[in-house]
mmCIF file of C-alpha atoms and ligand atoms in Angstrom:
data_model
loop_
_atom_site.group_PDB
_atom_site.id
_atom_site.type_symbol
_atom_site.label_atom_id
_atom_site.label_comp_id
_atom_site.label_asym_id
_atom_site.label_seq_id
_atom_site.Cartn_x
_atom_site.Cartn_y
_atom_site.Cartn_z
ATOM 1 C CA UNK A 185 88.714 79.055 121.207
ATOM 2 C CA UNK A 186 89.835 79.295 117.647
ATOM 3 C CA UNK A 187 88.749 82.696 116.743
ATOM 4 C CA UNK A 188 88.185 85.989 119.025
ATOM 5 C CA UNK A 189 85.964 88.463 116.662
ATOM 6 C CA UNK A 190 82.617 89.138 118.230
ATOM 7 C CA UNK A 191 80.785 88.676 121.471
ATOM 8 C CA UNK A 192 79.616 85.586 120.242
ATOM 9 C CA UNK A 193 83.309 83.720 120.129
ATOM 10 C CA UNK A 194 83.992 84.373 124.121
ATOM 11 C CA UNK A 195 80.353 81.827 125.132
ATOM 12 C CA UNK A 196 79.165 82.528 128.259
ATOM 13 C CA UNK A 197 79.298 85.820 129.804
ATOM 14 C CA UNK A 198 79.058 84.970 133.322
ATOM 15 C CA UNK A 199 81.769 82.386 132.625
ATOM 16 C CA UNK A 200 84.142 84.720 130.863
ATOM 17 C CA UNK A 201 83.820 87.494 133.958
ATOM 18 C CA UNK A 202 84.809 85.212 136.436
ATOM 19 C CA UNK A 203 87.903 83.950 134.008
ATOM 20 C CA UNK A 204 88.489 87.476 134.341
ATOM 21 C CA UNK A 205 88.268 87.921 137.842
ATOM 22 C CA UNK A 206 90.427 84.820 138.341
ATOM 23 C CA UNK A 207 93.084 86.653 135.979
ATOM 24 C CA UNK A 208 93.277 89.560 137.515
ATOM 25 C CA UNK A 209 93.815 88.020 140.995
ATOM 26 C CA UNK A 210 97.057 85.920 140.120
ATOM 27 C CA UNK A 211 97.910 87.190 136.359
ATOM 28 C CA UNK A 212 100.764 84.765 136.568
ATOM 29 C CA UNK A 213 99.193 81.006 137.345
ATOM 30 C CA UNK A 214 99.623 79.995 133.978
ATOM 31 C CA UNK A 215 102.650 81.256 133.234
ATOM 32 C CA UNK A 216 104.342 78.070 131.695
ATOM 33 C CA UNK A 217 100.791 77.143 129.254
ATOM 34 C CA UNK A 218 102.925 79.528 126.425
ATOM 35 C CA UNK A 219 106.255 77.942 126.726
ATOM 36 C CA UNK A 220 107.405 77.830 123.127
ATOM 37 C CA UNK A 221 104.611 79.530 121.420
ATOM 38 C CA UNK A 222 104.424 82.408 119.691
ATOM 39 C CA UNK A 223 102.243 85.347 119.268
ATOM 40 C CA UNK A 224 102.251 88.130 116.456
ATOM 41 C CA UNK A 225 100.871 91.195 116.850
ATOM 42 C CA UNK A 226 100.044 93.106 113.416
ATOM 43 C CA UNK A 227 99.086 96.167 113.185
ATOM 44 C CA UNK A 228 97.923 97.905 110.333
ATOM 45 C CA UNK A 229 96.749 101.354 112.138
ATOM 46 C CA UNK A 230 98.436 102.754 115.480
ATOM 47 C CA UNK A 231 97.984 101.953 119.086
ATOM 48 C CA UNK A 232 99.292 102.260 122.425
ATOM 49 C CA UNK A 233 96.731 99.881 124.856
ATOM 50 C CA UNK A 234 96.095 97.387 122.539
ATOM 51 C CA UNK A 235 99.918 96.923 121.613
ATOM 52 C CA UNK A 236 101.013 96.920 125.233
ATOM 53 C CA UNK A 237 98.483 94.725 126.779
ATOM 54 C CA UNK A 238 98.054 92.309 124.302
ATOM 55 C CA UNK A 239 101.485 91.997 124.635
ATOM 56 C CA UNK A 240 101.829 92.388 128.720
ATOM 57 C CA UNK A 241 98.654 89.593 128.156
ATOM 58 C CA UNK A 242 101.162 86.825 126.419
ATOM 59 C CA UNK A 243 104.262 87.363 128.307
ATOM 60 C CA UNK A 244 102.195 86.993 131.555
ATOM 61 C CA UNK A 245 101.417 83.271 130.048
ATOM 62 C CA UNK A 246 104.723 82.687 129.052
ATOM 63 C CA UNK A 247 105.121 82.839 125.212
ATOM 64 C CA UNK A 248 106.898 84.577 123.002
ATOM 65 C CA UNK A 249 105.793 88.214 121.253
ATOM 66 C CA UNK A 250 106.069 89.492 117.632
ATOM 67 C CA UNK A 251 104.951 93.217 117.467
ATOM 68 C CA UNK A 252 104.690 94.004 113.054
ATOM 69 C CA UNK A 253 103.870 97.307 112.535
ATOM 70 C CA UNK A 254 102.702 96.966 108.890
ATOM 71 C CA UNK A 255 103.324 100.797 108.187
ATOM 72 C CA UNK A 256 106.917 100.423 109.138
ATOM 73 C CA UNK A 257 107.989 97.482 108.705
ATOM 74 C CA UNK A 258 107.567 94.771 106.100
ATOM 75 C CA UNK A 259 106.333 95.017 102.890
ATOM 76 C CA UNK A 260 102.691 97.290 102.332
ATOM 77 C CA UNK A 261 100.178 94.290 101.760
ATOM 78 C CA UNK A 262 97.640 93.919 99.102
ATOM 79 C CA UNK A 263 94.026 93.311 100.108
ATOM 80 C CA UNK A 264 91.864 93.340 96.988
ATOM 81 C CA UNK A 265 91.455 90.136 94.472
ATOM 82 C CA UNK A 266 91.995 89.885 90.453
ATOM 83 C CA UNK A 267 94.090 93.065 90.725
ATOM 84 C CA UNK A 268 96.965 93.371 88.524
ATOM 85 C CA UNK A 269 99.734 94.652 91.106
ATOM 86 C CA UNK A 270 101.371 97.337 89.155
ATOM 87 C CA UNK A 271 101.135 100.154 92.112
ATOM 88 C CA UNK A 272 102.919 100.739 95.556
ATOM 89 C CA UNK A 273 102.126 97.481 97.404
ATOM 90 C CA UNK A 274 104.410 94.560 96.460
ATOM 91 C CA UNK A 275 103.033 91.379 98.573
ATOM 92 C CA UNK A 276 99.367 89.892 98.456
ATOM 93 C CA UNK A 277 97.868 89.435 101.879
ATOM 94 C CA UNK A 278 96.893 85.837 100.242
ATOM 95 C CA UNK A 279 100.618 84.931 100.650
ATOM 96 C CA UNK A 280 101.579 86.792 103.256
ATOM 97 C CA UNK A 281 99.217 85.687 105.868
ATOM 98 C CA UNK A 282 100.083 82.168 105.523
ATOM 99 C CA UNK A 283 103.630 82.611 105.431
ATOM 100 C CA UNK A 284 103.116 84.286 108.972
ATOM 101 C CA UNK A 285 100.981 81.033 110.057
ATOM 102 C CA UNK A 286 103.807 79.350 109.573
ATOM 103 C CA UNK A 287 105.857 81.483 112.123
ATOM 104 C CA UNK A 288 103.513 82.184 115.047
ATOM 105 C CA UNK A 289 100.508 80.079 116.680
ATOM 106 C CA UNK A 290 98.466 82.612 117.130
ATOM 107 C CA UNK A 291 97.874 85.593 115.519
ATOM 108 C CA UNK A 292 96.543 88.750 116.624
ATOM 109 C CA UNK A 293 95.565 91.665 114.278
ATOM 110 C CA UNK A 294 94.376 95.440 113.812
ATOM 111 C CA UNK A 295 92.745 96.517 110.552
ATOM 112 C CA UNK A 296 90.651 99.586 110.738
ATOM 113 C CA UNK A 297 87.679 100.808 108.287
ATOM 114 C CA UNK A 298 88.714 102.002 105.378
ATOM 115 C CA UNK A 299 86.013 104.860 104.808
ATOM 116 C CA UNK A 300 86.278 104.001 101.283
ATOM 117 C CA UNK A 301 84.390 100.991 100.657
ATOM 118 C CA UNK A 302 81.253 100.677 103.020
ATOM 119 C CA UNK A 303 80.704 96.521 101.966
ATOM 120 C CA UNK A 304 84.124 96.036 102.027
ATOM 121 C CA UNK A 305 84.584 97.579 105.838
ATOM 122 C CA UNK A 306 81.699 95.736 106.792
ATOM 123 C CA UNK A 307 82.191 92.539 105.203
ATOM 124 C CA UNK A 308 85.625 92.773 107.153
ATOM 125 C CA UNK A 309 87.883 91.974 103.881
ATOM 126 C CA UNK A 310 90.899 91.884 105.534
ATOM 127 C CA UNK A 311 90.405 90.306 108.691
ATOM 128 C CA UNK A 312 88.669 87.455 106.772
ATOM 129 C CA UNK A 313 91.265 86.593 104.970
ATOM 130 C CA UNK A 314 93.605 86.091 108.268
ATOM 131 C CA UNK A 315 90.739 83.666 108.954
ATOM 132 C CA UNK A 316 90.655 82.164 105.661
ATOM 133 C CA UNK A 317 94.146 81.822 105.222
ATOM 134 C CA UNK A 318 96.207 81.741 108.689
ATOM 135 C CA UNK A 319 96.012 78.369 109.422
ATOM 136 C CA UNK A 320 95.836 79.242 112.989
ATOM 137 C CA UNK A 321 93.744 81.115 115.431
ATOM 138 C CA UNK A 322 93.107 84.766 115.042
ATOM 139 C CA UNK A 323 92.096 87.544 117.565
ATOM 140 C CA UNK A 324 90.626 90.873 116.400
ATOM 141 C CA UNK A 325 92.587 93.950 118.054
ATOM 142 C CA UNK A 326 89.872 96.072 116.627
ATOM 143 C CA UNK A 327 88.705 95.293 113.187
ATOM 144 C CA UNK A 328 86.671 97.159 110.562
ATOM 145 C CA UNK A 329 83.585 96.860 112.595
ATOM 146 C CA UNK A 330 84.240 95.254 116.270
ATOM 147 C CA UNK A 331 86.522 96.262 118.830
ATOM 148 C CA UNK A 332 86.028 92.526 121.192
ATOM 149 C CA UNK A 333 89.182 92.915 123.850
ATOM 150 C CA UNK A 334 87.940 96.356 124.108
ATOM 151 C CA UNK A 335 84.031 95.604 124.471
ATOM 152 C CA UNK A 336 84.955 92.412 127.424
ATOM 153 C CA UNK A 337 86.671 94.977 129.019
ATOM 154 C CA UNK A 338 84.332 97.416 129.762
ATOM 155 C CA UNK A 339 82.221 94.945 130.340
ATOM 156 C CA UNK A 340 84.443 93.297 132.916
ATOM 157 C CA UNK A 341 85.026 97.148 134.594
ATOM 158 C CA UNK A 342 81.218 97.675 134.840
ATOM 159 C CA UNK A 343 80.767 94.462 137.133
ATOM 160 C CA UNK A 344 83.712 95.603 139.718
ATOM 161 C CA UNK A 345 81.899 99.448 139.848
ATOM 162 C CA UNK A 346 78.264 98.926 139.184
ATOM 163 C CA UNK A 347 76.742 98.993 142.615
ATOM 164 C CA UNK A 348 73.259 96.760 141.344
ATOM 165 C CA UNK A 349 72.053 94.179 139.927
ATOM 166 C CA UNK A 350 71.193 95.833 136.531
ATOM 167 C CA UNK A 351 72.674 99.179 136.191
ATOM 168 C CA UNK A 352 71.821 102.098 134.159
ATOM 169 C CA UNK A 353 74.300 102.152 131.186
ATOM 170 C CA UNK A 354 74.226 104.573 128.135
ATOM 171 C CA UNK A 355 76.382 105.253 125.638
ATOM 172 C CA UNK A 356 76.684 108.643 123.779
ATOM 173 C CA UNK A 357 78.176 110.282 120.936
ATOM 174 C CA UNK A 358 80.458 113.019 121.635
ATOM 175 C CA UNK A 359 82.036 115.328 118.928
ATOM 176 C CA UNK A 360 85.656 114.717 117.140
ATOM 177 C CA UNK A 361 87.573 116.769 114.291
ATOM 178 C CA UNK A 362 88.031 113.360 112.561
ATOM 179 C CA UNK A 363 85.764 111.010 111.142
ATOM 180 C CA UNK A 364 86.230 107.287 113.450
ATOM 181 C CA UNK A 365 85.212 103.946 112.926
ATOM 182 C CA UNK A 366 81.813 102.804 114.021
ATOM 183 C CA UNK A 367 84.277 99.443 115.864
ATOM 184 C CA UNK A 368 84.170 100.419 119.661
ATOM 185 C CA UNK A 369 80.640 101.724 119.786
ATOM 186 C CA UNK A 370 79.455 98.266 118.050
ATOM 187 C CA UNK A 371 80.605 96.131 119.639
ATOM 188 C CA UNK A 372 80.034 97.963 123.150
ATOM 189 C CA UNK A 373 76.275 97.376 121.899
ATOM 190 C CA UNK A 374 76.883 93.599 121.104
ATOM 191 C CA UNK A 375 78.408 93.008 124.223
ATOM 192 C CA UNK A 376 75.791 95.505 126.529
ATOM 193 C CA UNK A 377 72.656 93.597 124.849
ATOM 194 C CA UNK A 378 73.851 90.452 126.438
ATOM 195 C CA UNK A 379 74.642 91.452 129.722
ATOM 196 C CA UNK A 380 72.359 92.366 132.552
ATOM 197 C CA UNK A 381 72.535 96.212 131.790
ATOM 198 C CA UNK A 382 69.998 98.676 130.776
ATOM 199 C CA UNK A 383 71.104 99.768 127.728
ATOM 200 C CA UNK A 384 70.746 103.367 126.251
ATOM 201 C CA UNK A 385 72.298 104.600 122.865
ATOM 202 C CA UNK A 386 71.932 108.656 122.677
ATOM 203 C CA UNK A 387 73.611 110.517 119.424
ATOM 204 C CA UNK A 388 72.169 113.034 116.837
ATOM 205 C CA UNK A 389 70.368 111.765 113.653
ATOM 206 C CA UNK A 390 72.277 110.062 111.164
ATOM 207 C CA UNK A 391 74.424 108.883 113.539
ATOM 208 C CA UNK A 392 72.385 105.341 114.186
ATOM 209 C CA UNK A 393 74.834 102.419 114.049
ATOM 210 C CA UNK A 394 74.177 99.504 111.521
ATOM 211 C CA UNK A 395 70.769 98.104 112.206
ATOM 212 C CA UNK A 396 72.862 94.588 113.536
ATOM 213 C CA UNK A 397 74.424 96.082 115.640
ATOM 214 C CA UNK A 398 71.192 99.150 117.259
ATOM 215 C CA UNK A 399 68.457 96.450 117.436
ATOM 216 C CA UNK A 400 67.548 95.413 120.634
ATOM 217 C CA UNK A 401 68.905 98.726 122.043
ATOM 218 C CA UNK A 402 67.059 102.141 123.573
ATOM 219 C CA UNK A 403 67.645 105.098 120.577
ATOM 220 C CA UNK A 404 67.606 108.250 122.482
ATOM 221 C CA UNK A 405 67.951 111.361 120.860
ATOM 222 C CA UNK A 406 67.883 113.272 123.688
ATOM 223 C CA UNK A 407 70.946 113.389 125.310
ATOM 224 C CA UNK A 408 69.910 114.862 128.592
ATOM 225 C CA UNK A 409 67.164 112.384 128.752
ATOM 226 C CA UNK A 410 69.382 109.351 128.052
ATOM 227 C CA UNK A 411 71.530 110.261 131.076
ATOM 228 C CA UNK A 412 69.081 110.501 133.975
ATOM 229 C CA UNK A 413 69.541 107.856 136.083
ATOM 230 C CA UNK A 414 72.593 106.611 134.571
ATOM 231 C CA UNK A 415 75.171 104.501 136.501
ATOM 232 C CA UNK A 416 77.246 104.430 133.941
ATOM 233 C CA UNK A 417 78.446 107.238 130.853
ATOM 234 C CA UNK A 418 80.266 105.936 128.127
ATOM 235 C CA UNK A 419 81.385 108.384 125.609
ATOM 236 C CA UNK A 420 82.577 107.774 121.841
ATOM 237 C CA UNK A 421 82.399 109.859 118.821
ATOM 238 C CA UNK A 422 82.011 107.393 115.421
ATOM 239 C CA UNK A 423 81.280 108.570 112.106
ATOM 240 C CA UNK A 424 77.895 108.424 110.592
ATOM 241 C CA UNK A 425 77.371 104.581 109.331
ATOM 242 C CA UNK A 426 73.917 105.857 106.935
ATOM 243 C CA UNK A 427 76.108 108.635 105.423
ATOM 244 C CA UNK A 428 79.131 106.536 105.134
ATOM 245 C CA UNK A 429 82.424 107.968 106.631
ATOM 246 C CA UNK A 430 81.196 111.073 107.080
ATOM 247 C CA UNK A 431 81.296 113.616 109.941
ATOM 248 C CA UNK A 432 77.589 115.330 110.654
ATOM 249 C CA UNK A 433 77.933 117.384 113.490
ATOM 250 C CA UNK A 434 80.876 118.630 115.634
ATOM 251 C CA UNK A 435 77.992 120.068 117.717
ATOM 252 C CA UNK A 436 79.637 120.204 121.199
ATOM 253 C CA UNK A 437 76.917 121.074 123.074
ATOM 254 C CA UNK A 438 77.491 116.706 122.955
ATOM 255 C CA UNK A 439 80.520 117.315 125.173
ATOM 256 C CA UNK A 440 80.470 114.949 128.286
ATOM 257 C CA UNK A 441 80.438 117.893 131.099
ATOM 258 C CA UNK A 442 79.782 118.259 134.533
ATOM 259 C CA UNK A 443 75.983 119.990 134.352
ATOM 260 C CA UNK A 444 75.487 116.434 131.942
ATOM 261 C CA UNK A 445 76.993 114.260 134.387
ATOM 262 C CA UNK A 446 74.683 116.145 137.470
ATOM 263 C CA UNK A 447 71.659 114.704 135.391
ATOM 264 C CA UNK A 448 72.464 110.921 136.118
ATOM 265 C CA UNK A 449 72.742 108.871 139.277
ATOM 266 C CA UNK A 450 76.315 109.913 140.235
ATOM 267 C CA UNK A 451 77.250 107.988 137.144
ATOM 268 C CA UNK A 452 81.408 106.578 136.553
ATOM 269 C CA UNK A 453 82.786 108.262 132.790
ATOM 270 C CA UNK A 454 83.683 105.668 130.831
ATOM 271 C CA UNK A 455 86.269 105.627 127.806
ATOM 272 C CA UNK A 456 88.257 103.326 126.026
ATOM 273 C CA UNK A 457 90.938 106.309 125.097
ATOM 274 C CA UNK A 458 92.589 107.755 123.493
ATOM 275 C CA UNK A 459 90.456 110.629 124.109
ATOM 276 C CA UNK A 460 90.071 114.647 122.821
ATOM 277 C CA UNK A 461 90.090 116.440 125.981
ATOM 278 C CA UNK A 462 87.417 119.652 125.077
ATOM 279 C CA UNK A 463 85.736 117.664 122.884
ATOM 280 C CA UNK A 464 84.700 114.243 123.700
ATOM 281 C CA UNK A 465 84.694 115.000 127.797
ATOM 282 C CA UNK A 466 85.539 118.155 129.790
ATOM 283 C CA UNK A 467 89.066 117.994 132.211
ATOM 284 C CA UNK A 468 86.498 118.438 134.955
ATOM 285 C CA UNK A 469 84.563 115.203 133.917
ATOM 286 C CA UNK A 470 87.799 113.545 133.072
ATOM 287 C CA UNK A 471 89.704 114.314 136.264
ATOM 288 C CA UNK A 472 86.945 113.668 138.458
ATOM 289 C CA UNK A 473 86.462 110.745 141.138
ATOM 290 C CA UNK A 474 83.587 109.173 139.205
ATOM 291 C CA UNK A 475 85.897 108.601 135.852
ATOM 292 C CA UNK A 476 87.400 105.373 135.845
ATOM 293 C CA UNK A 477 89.347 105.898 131.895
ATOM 294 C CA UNK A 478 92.918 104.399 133.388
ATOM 295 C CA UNK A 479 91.391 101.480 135.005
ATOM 296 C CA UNK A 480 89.178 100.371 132.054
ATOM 297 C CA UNK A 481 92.448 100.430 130.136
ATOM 298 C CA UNK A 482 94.140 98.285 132.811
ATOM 299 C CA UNK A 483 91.706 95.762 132.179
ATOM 300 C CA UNK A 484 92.797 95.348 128.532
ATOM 301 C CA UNK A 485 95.777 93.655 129.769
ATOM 302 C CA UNK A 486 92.937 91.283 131.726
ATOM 303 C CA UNK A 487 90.299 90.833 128.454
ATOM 304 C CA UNK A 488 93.177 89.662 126.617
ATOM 305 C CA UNK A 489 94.841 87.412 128.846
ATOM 306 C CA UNK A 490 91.714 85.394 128.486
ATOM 307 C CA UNK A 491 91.466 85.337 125.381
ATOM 308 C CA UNK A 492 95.009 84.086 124.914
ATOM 309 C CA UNK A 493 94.730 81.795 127.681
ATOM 310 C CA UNK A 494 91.943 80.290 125.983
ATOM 311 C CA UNK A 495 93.587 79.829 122.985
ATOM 312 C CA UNK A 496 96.223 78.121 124.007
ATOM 313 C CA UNK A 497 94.632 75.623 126.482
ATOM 314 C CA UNK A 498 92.988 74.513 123.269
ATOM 315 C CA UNK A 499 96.098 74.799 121.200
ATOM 316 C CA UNK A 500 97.584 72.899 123.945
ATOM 317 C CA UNK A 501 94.352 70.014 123.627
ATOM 318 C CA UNK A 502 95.084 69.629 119.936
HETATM 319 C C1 LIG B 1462 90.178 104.565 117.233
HETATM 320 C C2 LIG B 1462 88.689 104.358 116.997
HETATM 321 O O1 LIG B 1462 87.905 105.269 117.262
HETATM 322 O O2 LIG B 1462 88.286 103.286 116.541
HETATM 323 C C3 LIG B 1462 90.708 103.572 118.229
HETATM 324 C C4 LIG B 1462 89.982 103.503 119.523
HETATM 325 C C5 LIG B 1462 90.381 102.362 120.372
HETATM 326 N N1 LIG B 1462 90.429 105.903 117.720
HETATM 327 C C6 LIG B 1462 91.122 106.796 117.055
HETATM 328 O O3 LIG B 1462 91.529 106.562 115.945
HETATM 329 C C7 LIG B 1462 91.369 108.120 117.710
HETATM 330 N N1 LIG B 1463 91.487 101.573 123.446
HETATM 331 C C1 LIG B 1463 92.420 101.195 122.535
HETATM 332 O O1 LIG B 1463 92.237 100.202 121.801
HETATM 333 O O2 LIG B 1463 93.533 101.977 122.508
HETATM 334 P P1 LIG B 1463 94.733 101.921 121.450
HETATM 335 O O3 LIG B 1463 94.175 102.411 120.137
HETATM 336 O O4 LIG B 1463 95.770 102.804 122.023
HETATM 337 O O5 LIG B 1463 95.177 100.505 121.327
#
């Protein structure tokens, strides 16, 4: 694996889940394949999962960990071309990447939308240019418009609780003060159109996610509809994709509560945190049995071991 960006750069489903499963049961089997290889971690926006598991992911293999908080440390980096650099950010990402390729042998990055530019966010302008100029391979830790370690797993979580074949899975809008990427709910739909899932998508109008990313997917508009029969509730404000940026409702009659959660088929609450208690999901929801919020974030640590792990047995082939 060279690249980790979209559902399509982890291959077979089935195949990755039992990686996964494999992981989880002895974290530490391949804890020599990172000997002398080194992993940086850059991070453009703030985190607390993705920072600590990606990082819990390498050490478990054995290899060395940069954290770069771009914010903090380091120069502020440049993104657009042809610009004459006469304001507040002194380096061009076209040097800077490279010079970090030359450092670590894998690098792993987080680069949020923007809100500003609607082609640049989805044309991911930074993150392809840590592709284009790297010179080694690159894992999203939530881009412009995917969130992958996140989407695998989820995924991953719904196959140790789902108690058939194909469960019921929806995901909803819930309301937020601030306007959020559209990253976690797309690629939650990428990765829940190939798996053996019924999907459902429920949010108000003008909240539909790009068309690449809805197709294929239930639209329900009704939220109390969407959630009968569900196995599984997965909650997520974004901000409207049509209307760019923008926040359209804070309408929390959207709230994940318990009367919502009666409607489905004792359904687990699903979310990839951090999450707006009172907004996003009552405590009661939240602090019941049926949510399972901490151990879909312990399986962050397990997505990204794989991906890693992956990485460097091919690193390791070269
Ligand atoms: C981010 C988002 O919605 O994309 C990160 C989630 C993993 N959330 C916030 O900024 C609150
Ligand atoms: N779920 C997730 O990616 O959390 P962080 O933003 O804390 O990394």
């Amino acid at each position: 694996m060279k690249r980790y960006l979209t559902v399509d750069d982890i291959g077979d489903l089935s195949q990755a889940l039992q990686e996964a499963k494999e992981v989880k049961r002895t974290p530490y089997a391949w804890d020599t394949l990172g000997k002398n290889k080194t992993i940086i971690l850059i991070f453009f926006n703030s985190s607390l999962r993705t920072r600590l598991s990606t990082q819990k992911a390498a050490m478990n293999l054995g290899m060395n960990v940069i954290v770069l908080d771009v914010n903090k440390d380091g120069w502020k980096l440049e993104s657009e071309f042809g610009v004459i650099m006469d304001g507040d950010k002194p380096e061009h990402l076209r040097e800077a990447v490279p010079v970090i390729g030359r450092y670590c042998d894998i690098i792993a990055v987080r680069s949020f939308a923007t809100f500003e530019d609607k082609k640049a966010d989805y044309e991911e302008n930074i993150l392809n240019q840590f592709i284009e100029f790297a010179g080694v391979p690159v894992i999203s830790m939530e881009s412009a418009t995917r969130h992958p370690l996140q989407a695998f797993a989820d995924l991953f979580t719904i196959e140790e609780y789902k108690t058939k074949a194909r469960p019921k899975v929806v995901l909803t809008w819930a309301p937020h003060p601030r306007a959020l990427p559209q990253a976690v709910p797309n690629s939650f739909a990428e990765w829940m159109k190939k798996a053996d899932v019924e999907f459902v998508i429920t949010h108000p109008k003008g909240y539909e996610l790009a068309p690449e990313f809805s197709n294929g997917a239930t639209i329900e508009y009704d939220q109390n509809k969407a959630f009968e029969n569900a196995d599984f509730i997965y909650a997520k404000n974004w901000a409207s994709y049509s209307e760019y940026g923008q926040i359209l409702s804070k309408d929390r009659s959207w709230t994940v509560d318990e009367e919502k959660m009666k409607l489905t088929n004792n359904a687990k609450f699903m979310h990839c945190l951090p999450v707006r208690r009172n907004m996003i999901v009552s405590d009661e929801v939240i602090d019941s049995e049926n949510s399972i919020v901490i151990d879909e974030a312990a399986n962050r640590e397990v997505s990204a071991q794989v991906v890693i792990k992956r990485m460097l047995e091919n690193l390791n082939q070269d």
